[in-house]
Short mmCIF file of C-alpha atoms in Angstrom, two decimals:
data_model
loop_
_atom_site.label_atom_id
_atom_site.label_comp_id
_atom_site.label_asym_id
_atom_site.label_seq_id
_atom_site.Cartn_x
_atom_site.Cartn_y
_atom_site.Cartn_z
CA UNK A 1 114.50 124.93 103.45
CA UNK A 2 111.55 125.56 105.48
CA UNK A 3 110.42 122.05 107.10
CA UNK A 4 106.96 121.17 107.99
CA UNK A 5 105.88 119.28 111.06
CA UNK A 6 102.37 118.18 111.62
CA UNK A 7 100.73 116.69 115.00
CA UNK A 8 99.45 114.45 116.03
CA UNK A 9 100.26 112.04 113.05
CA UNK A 10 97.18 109.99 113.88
CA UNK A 11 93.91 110.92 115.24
CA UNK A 12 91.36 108.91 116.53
CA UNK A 13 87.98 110.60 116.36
CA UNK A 14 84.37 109.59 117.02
CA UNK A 15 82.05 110.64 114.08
CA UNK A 16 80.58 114.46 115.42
CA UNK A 17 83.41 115.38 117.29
CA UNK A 18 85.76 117.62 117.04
CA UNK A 19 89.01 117.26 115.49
CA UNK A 20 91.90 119.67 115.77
CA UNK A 21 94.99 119.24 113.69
CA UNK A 22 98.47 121.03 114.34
CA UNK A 23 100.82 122.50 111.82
CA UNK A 24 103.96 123.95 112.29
CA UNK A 25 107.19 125.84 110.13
CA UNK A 26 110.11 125.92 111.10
CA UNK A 27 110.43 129.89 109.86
CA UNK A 28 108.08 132.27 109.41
CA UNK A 29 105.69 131.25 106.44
CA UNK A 30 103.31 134.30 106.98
CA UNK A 31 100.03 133.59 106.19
CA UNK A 32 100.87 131.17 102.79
CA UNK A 33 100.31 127.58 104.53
CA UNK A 34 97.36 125.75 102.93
CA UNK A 35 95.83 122.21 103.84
CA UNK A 36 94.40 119.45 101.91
CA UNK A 37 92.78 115.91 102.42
CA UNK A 38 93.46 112.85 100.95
CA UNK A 39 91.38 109.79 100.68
CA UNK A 40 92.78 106.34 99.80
CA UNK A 41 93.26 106.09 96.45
CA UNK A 42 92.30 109.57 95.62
CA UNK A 43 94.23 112.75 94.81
CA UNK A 44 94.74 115.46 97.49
CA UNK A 45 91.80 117.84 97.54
CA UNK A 46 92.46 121.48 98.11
CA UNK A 47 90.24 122.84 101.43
CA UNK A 48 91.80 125.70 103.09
CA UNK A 49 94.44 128.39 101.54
CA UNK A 50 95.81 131.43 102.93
CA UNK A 51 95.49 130.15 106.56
CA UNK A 52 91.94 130.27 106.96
CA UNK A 53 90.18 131.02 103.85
CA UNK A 54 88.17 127.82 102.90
CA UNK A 55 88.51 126.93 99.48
CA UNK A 56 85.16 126.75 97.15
CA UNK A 57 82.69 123.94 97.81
CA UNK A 58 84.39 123.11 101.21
CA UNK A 59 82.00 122.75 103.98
CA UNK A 60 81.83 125.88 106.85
CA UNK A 61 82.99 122.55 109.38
CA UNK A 62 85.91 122.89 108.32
CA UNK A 63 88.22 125.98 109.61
CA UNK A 64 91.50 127.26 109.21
CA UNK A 65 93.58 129.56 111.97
CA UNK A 66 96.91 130.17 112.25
CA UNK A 67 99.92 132.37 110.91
CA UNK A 68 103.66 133.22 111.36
CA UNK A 69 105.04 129.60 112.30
CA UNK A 70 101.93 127.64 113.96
CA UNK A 71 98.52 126.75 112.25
CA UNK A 72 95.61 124.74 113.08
CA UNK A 73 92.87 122.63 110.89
CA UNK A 74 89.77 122.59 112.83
CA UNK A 75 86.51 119.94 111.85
CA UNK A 76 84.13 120.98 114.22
CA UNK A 77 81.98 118.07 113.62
CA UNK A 78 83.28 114.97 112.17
CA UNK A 79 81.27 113.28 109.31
CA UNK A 80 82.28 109.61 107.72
CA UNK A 81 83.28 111.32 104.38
CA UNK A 82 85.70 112.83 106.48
CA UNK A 83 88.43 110.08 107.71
CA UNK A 84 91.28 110.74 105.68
CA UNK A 85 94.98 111.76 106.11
CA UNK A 86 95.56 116.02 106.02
CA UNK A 87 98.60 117.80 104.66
CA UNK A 88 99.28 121.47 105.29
CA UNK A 89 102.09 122.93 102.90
CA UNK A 90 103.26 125.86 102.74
CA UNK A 91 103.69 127.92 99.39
CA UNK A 92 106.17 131.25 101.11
CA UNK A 93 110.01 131.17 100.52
CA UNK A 94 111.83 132.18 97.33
CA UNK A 95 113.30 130.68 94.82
CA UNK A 96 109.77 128.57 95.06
CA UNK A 97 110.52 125.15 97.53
CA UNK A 98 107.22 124.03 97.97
CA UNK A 99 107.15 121.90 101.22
CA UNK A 100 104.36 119.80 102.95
CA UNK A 101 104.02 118.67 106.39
CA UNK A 102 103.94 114.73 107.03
CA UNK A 103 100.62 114.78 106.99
CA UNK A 104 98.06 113.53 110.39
CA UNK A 105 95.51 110.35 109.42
CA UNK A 106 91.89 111.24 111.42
CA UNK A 107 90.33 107.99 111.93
CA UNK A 108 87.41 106.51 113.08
CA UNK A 109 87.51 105.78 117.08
CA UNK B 1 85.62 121.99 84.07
CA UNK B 2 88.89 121.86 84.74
CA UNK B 3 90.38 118.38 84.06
CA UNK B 4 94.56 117.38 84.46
CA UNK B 5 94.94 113.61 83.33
CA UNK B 6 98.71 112.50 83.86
CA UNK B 7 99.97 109.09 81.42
CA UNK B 8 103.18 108.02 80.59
CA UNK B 9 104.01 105.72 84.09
CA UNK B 10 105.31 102.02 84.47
CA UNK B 11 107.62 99.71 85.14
CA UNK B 12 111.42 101.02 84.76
CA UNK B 13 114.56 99.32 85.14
CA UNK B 14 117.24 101.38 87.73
CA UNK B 15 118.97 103.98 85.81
CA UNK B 16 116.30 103.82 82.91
CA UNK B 17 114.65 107.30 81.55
CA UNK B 18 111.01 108.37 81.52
CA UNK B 19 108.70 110.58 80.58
CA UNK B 20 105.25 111.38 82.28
CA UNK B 21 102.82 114.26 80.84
CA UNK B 22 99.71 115.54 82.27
CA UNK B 23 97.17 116.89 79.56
CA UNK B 24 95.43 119.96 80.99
CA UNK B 25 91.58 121.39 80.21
CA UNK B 26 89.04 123.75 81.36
CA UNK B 27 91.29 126.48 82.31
CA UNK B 28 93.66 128.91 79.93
CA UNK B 29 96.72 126.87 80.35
CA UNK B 30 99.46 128.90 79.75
CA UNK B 31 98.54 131.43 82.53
CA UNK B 32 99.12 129.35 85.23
CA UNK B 33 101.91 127.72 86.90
CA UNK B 34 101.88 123.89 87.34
CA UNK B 35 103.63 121.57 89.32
CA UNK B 36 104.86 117.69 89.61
CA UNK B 37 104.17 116.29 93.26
CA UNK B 38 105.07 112.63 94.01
CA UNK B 39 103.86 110.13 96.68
CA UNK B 40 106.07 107.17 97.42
CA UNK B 41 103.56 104.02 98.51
CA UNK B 42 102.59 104.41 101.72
CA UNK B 43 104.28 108.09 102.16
CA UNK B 44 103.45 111.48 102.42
CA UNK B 45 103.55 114.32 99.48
CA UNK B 46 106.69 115.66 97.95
CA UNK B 47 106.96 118.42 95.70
CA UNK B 48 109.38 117.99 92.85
CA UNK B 49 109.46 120.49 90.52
CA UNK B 50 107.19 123.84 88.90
CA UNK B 51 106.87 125.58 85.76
CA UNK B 52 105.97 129.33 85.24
CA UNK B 53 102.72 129.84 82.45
CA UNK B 54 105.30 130.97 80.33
CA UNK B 55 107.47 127.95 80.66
CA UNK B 56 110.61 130.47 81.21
CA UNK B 57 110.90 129.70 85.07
CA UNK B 58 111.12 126.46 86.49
CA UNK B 59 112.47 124.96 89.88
CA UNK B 60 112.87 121.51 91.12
CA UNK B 61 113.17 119.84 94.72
CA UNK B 62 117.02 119.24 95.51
CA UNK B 63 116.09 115.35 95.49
CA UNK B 64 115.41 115.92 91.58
CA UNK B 65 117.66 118.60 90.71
CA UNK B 66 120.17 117.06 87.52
CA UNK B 67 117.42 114.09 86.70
CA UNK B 68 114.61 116.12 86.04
CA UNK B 69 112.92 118.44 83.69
CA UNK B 70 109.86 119.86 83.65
CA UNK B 71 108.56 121.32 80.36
CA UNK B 72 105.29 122.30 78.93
CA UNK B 73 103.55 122.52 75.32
CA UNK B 74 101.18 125.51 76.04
CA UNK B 75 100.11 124.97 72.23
CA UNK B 76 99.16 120.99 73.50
CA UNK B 77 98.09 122.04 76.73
CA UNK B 78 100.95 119.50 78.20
CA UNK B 79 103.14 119.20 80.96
CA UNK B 80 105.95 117.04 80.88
CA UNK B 81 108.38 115.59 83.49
CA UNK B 82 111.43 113.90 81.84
CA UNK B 83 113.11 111.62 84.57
CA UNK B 84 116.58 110.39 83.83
CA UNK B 85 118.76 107.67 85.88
CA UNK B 86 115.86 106.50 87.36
CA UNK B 87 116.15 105.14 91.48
CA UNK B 88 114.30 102.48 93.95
CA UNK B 89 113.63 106.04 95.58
CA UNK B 90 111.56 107.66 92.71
CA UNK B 91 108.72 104.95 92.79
CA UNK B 92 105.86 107.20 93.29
CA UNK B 93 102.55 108.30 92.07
CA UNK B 94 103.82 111.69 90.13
CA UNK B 95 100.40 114.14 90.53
CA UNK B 96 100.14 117.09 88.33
CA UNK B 97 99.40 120.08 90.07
CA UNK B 98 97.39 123.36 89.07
CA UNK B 99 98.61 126.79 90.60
CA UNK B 100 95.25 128.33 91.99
CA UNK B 101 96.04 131.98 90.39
CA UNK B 102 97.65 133.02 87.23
CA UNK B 103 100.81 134.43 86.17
CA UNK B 104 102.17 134.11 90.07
CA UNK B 105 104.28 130.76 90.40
CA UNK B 106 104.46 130.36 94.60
CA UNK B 107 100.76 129.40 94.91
CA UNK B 108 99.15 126.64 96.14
CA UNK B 109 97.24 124.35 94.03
CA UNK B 110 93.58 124.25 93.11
CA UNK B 111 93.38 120.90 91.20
CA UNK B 112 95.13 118.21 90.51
CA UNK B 113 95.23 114.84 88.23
CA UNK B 114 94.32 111.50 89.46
CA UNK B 115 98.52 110.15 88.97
CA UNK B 116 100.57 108.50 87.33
CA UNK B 117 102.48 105.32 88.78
CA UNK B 118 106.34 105.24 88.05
CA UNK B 119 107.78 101.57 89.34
CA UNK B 120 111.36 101.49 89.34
CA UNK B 121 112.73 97.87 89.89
CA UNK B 122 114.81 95.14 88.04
#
């Protein structure tokens, strides 16, 4: 099973600056690691897939790098609607074992 | 507009049986994958289980594997997840989950339902 760490597991951000999230397998997942946001009480959102290719209606802030084993979420500029807790998962071994990383909560400083 | 609306949660005595669905619109159901994640209070995401489009493939997390099926009425638009000998451990919003591209069934997920709330106690 490939396991998922994220870092730093909380964030504490002013609103407009950056915020830089860490995500890494413990294999090789290539370049199939996505991230999402959740808001309380809300369902995860889909913003980044494939590494680094935003996902539609996510704003150009947000930016995804990364591949092999280590990934990063950038939010180059932090806006309100933006404190929430981020997952990365990645979608790459077979016989399909989905896994997610503990997620990091970005929160207001 | 694609919409997934999961029902069927509540309050289950340990070792009961369950069964949440997640009706499914907007999008040509039976080409696409979908997949149960849960979310114990307070926790993180775990995936449990995933269908093909088909319905002919299916895989579950070892945590569920013997207490759970996942099925699907393409002719309903419906996913199901029967849960049997229900645990403490499975209290959890259970999220459907869309696959983001058809007929492949290791993709990520492009929607998802609101939840469900499954409550295991005595």
């Amino acid at each position: 099973e490939i396991v998922m760490t994220q870092s730093p597991a909380t964030l504490s951000v002013s609103p407009g600056d950056r915020a830089t999230l860490s995500c890494r397998a413990s294999q090789s997942v290539s370049s199939n690691l996505a991230w999402y946001q959740q808001k309380p009480g809300q369902a995860p959102r889909l913003l980044v897939y494939g590494a680094s290719v935003r996902a539609t209606g996510i704003p150009a802030r947000f930016s995804g790098s990364g591949s092999g084993t280590e990934f990063t979420l950038t939010i180059s500029s932090l806006q309100s609607e933006d404190f929430a807790v981020y997952y990365c998962q990645q979608y790459h071994n077979w016989p399909p074992l989905f896994t997610f990383g503990p997620g990091t909560k970005v929160d207001i400083k | 507009e694609v919409q997934l609306v999961e029902s069927g949660g509540g309050l289950i005595q340990p070792g009961g049986s369950l069964r949440v669905s997640c009706a499914a619109s907007g999008f040509a159901f039976s080409n696409y994958a979908m997949s149960w994640v849960r979310q114990a209070p307070g926790k993180g995401l775990e995936w449990v289980s995933v269908i093909h489009g088909s319905g002919g493939s299916r895989y579950y997390a070892d945590s569920v594997k013997g207490r759970f099926t996942v099925s699907r009425d393409n002719s309903r638009n419906t996913l199901y997840l029967q849960i049997h000998s229900l645990r403490a451990e499975d209290t959890a919003i259970y999220y459907c989950a869309k696959a983001a591209t058809p007929y492949d069934i290791l993709v990520y997920f492009d929607y998802w339902g609101q939840g469900t709330l499954v409550t295991v106690s005595s």
